[in-house]
Coordinates of C-alpha atoms and ligand atoms in Angstrom, one line a residue:
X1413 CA 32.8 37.6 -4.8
X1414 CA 33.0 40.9 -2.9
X1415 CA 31.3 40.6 0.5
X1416 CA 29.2 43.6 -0.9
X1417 CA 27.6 41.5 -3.8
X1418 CA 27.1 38.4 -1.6
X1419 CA 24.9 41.0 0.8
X1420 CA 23.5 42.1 -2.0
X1421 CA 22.2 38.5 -3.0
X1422 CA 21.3 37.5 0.2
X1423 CA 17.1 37.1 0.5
X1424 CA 15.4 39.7 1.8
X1425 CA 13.5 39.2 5.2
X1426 CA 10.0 40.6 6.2
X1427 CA 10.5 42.9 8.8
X1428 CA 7.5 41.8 10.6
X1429 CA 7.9 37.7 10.6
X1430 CA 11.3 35.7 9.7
X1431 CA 10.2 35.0 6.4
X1432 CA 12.4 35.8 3.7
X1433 CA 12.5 35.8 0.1
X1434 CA 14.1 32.5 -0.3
X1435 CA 10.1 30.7 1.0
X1436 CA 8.0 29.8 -2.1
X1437 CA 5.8 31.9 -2.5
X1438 CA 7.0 35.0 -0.6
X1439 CA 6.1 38.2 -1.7
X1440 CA 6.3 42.4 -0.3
X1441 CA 3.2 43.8 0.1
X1442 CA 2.8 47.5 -0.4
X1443 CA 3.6 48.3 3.2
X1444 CA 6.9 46.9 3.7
X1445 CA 6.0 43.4 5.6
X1446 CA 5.1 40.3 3.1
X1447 CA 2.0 38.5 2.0
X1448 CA 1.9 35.4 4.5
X1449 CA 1.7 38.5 7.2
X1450 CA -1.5 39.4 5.1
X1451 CA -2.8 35.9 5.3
X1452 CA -2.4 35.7 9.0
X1453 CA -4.3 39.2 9.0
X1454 CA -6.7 38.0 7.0
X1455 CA -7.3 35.0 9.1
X1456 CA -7.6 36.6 12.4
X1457 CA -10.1 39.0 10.7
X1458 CA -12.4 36.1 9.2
X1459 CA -11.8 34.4 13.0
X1460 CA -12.1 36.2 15.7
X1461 CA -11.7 35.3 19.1
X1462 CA -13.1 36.6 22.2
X1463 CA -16.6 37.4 22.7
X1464 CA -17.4 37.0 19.1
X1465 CA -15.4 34.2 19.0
X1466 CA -16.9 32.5 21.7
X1467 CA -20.5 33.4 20.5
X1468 CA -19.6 31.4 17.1
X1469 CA -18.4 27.8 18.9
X1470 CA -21.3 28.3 21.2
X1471 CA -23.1 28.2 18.2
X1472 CA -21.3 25.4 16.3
X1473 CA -21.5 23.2 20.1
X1474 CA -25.7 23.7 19.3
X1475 CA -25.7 22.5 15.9
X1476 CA -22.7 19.8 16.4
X1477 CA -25.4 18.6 19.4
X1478 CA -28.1 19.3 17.6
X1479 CA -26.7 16.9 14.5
X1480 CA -25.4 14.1 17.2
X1481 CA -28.8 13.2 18.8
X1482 CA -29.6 9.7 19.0
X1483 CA -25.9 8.6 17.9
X1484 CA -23.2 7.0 20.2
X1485 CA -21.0 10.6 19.6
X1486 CA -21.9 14.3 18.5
X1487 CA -18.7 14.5 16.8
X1488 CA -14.7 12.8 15.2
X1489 CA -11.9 14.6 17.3
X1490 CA -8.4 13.8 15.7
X1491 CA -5.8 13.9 17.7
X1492 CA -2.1 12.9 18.1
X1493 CA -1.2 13.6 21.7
X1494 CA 0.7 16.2 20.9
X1495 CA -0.3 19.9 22.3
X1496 CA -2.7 21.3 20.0
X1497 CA -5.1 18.7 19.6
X1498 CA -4.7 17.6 23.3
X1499 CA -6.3 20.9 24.1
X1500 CA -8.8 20.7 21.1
X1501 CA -10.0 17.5 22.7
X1502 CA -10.1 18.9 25.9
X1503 CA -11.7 22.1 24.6
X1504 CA -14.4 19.9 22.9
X1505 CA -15.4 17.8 25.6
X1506 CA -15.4 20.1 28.7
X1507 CA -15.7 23.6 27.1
X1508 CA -18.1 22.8 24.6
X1509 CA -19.4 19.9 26.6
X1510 CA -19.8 17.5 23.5
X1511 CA -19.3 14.0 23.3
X1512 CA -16.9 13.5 21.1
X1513 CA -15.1 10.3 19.5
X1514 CA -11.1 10.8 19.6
X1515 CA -9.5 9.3 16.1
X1516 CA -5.9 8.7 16.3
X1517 CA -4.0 7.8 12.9
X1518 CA -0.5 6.0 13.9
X1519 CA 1.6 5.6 10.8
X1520 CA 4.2 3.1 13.1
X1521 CA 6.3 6.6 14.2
X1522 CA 4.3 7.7 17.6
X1523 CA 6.6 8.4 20.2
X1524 CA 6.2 6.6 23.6
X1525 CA 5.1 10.4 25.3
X1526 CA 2.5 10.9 22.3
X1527 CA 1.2 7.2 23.1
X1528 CA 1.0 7.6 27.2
X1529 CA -0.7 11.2 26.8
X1530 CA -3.2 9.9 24.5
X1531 CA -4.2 7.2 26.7
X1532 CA -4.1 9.6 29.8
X1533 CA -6.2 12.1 28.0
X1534 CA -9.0 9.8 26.5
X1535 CA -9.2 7.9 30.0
X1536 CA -9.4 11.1 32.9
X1537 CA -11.7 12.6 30.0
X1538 CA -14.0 9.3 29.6
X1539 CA -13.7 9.6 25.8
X1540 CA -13.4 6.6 23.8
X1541 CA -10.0 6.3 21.5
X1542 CA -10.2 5.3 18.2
X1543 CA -6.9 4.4 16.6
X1544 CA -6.3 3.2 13.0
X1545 CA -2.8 1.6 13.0
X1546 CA -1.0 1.9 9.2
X1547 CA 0.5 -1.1 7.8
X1548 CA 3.7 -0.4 8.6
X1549 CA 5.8 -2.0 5.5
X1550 CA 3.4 0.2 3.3
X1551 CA 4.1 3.0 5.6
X1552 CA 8.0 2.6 5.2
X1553 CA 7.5 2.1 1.7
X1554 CA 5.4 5.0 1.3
X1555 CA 7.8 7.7 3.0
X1556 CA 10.6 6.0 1.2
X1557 CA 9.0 6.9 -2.3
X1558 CA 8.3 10.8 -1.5
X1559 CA 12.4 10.4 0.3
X1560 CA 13.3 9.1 -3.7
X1561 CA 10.8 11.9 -4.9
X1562 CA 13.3 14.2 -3.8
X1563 CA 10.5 16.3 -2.7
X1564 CA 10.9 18.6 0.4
X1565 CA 8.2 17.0 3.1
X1566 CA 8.5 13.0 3.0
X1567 CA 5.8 12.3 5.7
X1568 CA 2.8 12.0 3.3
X1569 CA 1.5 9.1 5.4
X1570 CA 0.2 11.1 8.3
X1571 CA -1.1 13.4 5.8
X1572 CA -3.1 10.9 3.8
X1573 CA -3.7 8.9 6.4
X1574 CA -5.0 11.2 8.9
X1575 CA -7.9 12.5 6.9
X1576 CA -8.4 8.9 5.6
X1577 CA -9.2 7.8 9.3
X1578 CA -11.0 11.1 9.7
X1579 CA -13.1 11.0 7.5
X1580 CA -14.1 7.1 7.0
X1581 CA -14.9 6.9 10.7
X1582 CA -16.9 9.9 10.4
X1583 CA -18.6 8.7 7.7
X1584 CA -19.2 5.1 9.3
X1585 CA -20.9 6.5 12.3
X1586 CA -22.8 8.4 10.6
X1587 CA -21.5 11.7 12.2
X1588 CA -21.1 15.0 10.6
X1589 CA -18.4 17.0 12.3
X1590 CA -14.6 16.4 12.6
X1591 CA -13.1 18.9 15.0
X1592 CA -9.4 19.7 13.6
X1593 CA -7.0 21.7 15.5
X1594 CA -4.6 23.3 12.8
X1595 CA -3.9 26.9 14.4
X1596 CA -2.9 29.4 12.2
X1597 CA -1.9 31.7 14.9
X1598 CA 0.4 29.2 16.4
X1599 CA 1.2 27.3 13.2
X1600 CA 0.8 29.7 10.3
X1601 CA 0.3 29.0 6.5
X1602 CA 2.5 26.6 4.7
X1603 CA 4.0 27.6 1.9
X1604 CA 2.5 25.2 -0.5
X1605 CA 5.5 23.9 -2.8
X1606 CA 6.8 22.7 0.8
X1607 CA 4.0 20.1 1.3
X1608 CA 1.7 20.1 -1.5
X1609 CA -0.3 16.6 -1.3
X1610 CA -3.4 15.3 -3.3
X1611 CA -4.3 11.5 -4.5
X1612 CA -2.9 12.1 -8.3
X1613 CA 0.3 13.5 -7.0
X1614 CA 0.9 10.4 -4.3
X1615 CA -0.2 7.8 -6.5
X1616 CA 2.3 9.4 -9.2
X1617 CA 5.1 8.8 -6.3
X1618 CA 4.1 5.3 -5.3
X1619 CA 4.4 4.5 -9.5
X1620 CA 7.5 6.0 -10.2
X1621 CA 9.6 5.4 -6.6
X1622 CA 7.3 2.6 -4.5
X1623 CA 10.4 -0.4 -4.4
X1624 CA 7.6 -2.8 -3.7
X1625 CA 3.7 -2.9 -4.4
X1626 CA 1.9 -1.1 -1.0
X1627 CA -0.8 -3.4 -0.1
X1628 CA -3.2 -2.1 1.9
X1629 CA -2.8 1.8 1.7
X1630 CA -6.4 3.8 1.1
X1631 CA -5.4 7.1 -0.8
X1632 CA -8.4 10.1 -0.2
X1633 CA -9.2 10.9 -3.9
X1634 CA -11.6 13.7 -5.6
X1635 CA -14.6 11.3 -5.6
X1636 CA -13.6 10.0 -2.0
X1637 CA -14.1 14.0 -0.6
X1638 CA -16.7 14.8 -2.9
X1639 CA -18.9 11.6 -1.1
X1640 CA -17.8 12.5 2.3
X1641 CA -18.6 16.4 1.7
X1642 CA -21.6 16.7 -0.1
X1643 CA -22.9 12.9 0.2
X1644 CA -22.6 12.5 3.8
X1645 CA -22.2 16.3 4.7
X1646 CA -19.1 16.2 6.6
X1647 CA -17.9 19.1 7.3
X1648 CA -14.2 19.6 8.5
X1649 CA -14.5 22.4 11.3
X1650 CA -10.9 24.1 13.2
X1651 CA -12.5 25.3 16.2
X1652 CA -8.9 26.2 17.1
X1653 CA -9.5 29.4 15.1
X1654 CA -12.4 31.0 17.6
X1655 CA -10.4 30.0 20.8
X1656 CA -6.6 31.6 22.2
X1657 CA -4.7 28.5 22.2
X1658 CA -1.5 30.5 22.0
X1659 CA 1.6 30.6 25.0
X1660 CA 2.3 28.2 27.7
X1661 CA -0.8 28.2 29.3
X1662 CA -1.8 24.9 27.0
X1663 CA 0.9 23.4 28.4
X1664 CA 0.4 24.0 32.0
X1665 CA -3.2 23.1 31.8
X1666 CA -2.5 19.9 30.2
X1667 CA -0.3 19.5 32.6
X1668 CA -1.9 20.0 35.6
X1669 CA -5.0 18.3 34.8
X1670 CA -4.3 15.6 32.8
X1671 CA -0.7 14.5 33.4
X1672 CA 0.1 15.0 29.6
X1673 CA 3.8 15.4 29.2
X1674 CA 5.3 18.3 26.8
X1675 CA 7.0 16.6 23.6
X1676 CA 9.2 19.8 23.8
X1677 CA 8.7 20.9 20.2
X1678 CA 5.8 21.0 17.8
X1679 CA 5.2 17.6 15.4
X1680 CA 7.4 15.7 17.7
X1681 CA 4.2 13.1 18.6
X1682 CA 6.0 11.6 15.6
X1683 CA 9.6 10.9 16.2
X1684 CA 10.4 11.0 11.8
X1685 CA 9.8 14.7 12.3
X1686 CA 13.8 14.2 13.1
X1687 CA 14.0 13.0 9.8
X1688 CA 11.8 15.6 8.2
X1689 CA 13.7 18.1 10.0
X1690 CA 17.4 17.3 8.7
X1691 CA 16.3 16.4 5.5
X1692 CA 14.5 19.7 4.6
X1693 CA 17.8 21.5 6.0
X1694 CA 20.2 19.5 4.1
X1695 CA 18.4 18.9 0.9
X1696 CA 16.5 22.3 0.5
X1697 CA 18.3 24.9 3.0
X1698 CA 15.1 25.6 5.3
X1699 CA 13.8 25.0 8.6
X1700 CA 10.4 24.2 9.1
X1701 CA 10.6 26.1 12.4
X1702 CA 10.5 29.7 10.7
X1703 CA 6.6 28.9 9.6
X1704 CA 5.7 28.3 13.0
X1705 CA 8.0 30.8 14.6
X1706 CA 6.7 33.8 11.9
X1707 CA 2.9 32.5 13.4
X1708 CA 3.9 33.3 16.2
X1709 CA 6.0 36.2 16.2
X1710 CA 2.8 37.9 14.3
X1711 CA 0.1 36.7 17.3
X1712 CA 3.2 38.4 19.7
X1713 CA 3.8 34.9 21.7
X1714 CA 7.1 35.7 21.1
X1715 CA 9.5 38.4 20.4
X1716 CA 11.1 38.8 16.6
X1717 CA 14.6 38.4 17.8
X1718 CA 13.9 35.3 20.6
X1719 CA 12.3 33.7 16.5
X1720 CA 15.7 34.8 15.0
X1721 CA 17.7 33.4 18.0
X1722 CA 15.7 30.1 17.8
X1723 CA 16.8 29.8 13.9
X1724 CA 20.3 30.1 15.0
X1725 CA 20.2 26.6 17.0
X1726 CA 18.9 23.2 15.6
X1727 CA 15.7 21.6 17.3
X1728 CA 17.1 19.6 20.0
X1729 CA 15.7 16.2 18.1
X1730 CA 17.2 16.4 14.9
X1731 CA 20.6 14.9 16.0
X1732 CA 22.6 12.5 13.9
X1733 CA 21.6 9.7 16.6
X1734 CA 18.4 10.1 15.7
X1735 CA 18.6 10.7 12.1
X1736 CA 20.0 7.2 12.1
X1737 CA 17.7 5.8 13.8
X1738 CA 15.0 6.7 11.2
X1739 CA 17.3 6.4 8.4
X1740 CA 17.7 2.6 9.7
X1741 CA 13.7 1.7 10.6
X1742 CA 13.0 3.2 7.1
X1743 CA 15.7 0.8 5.6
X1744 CA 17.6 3.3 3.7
X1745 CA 21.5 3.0 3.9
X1746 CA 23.8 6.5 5.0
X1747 CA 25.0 6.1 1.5
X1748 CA 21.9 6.2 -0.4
X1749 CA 20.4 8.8 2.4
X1750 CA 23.7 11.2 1.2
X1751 CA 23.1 10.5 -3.0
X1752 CA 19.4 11.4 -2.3
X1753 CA 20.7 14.6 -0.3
X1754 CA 22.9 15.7 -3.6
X1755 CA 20.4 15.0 -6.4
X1756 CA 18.5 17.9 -8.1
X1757 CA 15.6 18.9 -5.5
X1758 CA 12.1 18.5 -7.2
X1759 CA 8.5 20.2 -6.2
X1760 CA 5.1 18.9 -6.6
X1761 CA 4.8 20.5 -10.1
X1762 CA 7.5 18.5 -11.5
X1763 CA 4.3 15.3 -10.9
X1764 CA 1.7 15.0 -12.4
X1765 CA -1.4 16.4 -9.6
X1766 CA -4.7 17.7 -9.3
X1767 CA -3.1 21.3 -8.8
X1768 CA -4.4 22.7 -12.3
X1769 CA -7.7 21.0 -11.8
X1770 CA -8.1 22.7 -8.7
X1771 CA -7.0 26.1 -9.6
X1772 CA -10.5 26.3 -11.6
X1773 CA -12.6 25.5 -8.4
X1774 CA -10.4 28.7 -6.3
X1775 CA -13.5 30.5 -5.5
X1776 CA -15.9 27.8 -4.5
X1777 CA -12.6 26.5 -2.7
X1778 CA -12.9 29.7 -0.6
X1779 CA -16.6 29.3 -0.1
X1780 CA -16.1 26.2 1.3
X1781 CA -13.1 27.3 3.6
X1782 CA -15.5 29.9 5.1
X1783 CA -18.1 27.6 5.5
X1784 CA -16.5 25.3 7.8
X1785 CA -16.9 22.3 5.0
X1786 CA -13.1 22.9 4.8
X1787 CA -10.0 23.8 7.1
X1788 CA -10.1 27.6 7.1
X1789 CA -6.3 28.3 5.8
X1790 CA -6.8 26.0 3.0
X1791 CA -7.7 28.4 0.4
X1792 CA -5.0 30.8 1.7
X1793 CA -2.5 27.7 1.6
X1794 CA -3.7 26.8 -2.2
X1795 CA -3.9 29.9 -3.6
X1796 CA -1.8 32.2 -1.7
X1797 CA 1.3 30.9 -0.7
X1798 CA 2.2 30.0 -3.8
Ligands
LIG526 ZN1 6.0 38.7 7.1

């Protein structure tokens, strides 16, 4: 093959972000840059910071208040120790002066500097941790199916189990707000065929690729968020969006007040993220760094070509030490590891899911997203970046 023809095969980029045409779901808009640059436009339009921004959570502390009178907490924090929702709690309790109820979800993966900055936080902030620990043979057994799924993001434990503990401690103390920290401005949009997750689709995996019977996992079904949502009136509200959590700042703040200790790269509260990493590169030729860095690139925390630069290099975590240490806690041998690595890669649609079912509810979807019942970038997630 000339080295003309191989340029001309080679995906397109956006030449706003470092998306390019190999991401699911990536499109060019009219102007020249590509739909998730949309998205984020959207987004910041729909949730604005500053003044306005501020006006809106002043608002949201009222009513969060308002709704927590008389109960031990106003509100469910989740949080992992990591930055973003280190901050969020922070922002929650002395910013918004709430009294909130930090719920941490450990799937048997915390790192030691996720577990010390949690307990640092919660104590110099006098707010009480919560901490649901998974069983960890049915969290091994778990990530091992989605591994065998061949699927590209194998941590559906946090994911499940995050708005499991979420959601059913909310709903046990009776309390109506769960402050979230996703930040599309720092994290961006997903693409969804890279972590698609819904009850049908993980109890498909556990059937076909679950070695032994999991014992005590809770999956978060239809009629599971239907109860919480409209039943109980939970409402799942990223305060994130109306506050600039972007740049180091974050950092130094946590920092300085609170002793917390920088994991040095996003997700890595959870020390399989080195295992998510290689995985993704080696089995599906992506990093899940050029989501974050295109977020970022677009909000203009960093330049375009430090994001390209960054792309060049591997995260300083996903080393082959440590890929063998998770490779080895989860039980699965180099061999098996490598066969996995070279089988045909397979997507959420090749499971059965709720994806069709949930396609017909789009516009409700969206109502709910602006609402606050649901994450804000959901709909955008669903029904754009795919
Ligand atoms: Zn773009």
């Amino acid at each position: 093959m000339t080295a003309h023809l191989e340029n001309a095969q080679a995906p397109q980029m956006c030449p706003r972000c470092v998306l390019d045409e190999s991401v699911p779901g990536f499109r060019f808009e009219k102007n020249g840059t590509c739909n998730y640059c949309r998205m984020q436009d959207e987004l910041e339009r729909a949730f604005p910071l500053g003044e306005e921004g501020a006006s809106i959570l002043k608002r949201l502390a009222d009513e969060i208040r308002r709704e927590g009178r008389g109960k031990a907490y106003d509100c469910v924090v989740g949080i992992s120790g990591g930055r973003d929702t280190s901050y969020c709690l922070y922002y929650v309790k002395e910013i918004m002066g709430l009294r909130p109820l930090a719920v941490h979800f450990d799937n048997g993966w915390d790192s030691d500097i996720a577990k010390t900055n949690l307990a640092r936080l919660c104590d110099a902030l006098d707010v009480e941790l919560h901490t649901v620990i998974m069983d960890w043979p049915d969290s091994r057994e778990l990530t091992n199916a989605t591994i065998r799924a061949c699927v590209p993001y194998i941590d559906v434990t946090d994911d499940v189990g995050i708005a499991s503990a979420l959601y059913r401690t909310a709903a046990k103390e009776n309390l109506r707000h769960i402050i979230m920290s996703h930040s599309f401005r720092e994290e961006g949009v997903t693409p969804l065929a890279w972590n698609y997750m819904d009850a049908r689709y993980v109890r498909a995996i556990v059937r076909r690729f679950a070695a032994v019977p999991l014992k005590t996992f809770q999956n978060v079904d239809i009629h599971h968020m239907l109860y919480w949502m409209f039943f109980k009136g939970i409402r799942l509200v990223n305060i994130t969006n109306y506050y600039d959590d972007t740049g180091d700042k974050v950092e130094q703040l946590l920092a300085e007040k609170y002793g917390w200790v920088d994991t040095g790269q996003h997700h890595m509260d959870n020390e399989m993220f080195a295992l998510v990493y290689h995985y993704a590169r080696h089995k599906f030729g992506f990093d899940w760094r050029v989501v974050e860095l295109s977020a970022k690139v677009r909000t203009g925390v960093i330049s375009r070509e430090d994001a390209l630069k960054a792309l060049q290099t591997r995260p300083f975590f996903e080393t082959d030490e440590m890929v063998d240490y998770c490779l080895k806690k989860q039980g699965i041998s180099r061999e098996e590891y490598d066969s996995i690595l070279k089988a045909p890669n397979k997507f959420f649609t090749d499971y059965p899911s709720y994806y069709p079912l949930l396609r017909l509810f789009k516009y409700p979807i969206k109502l709910l997203c602006r609402r606050h019942i649901l994450p804000a970038h959901v709909y955008e997630k669903f029904f754009d970046a795919i």
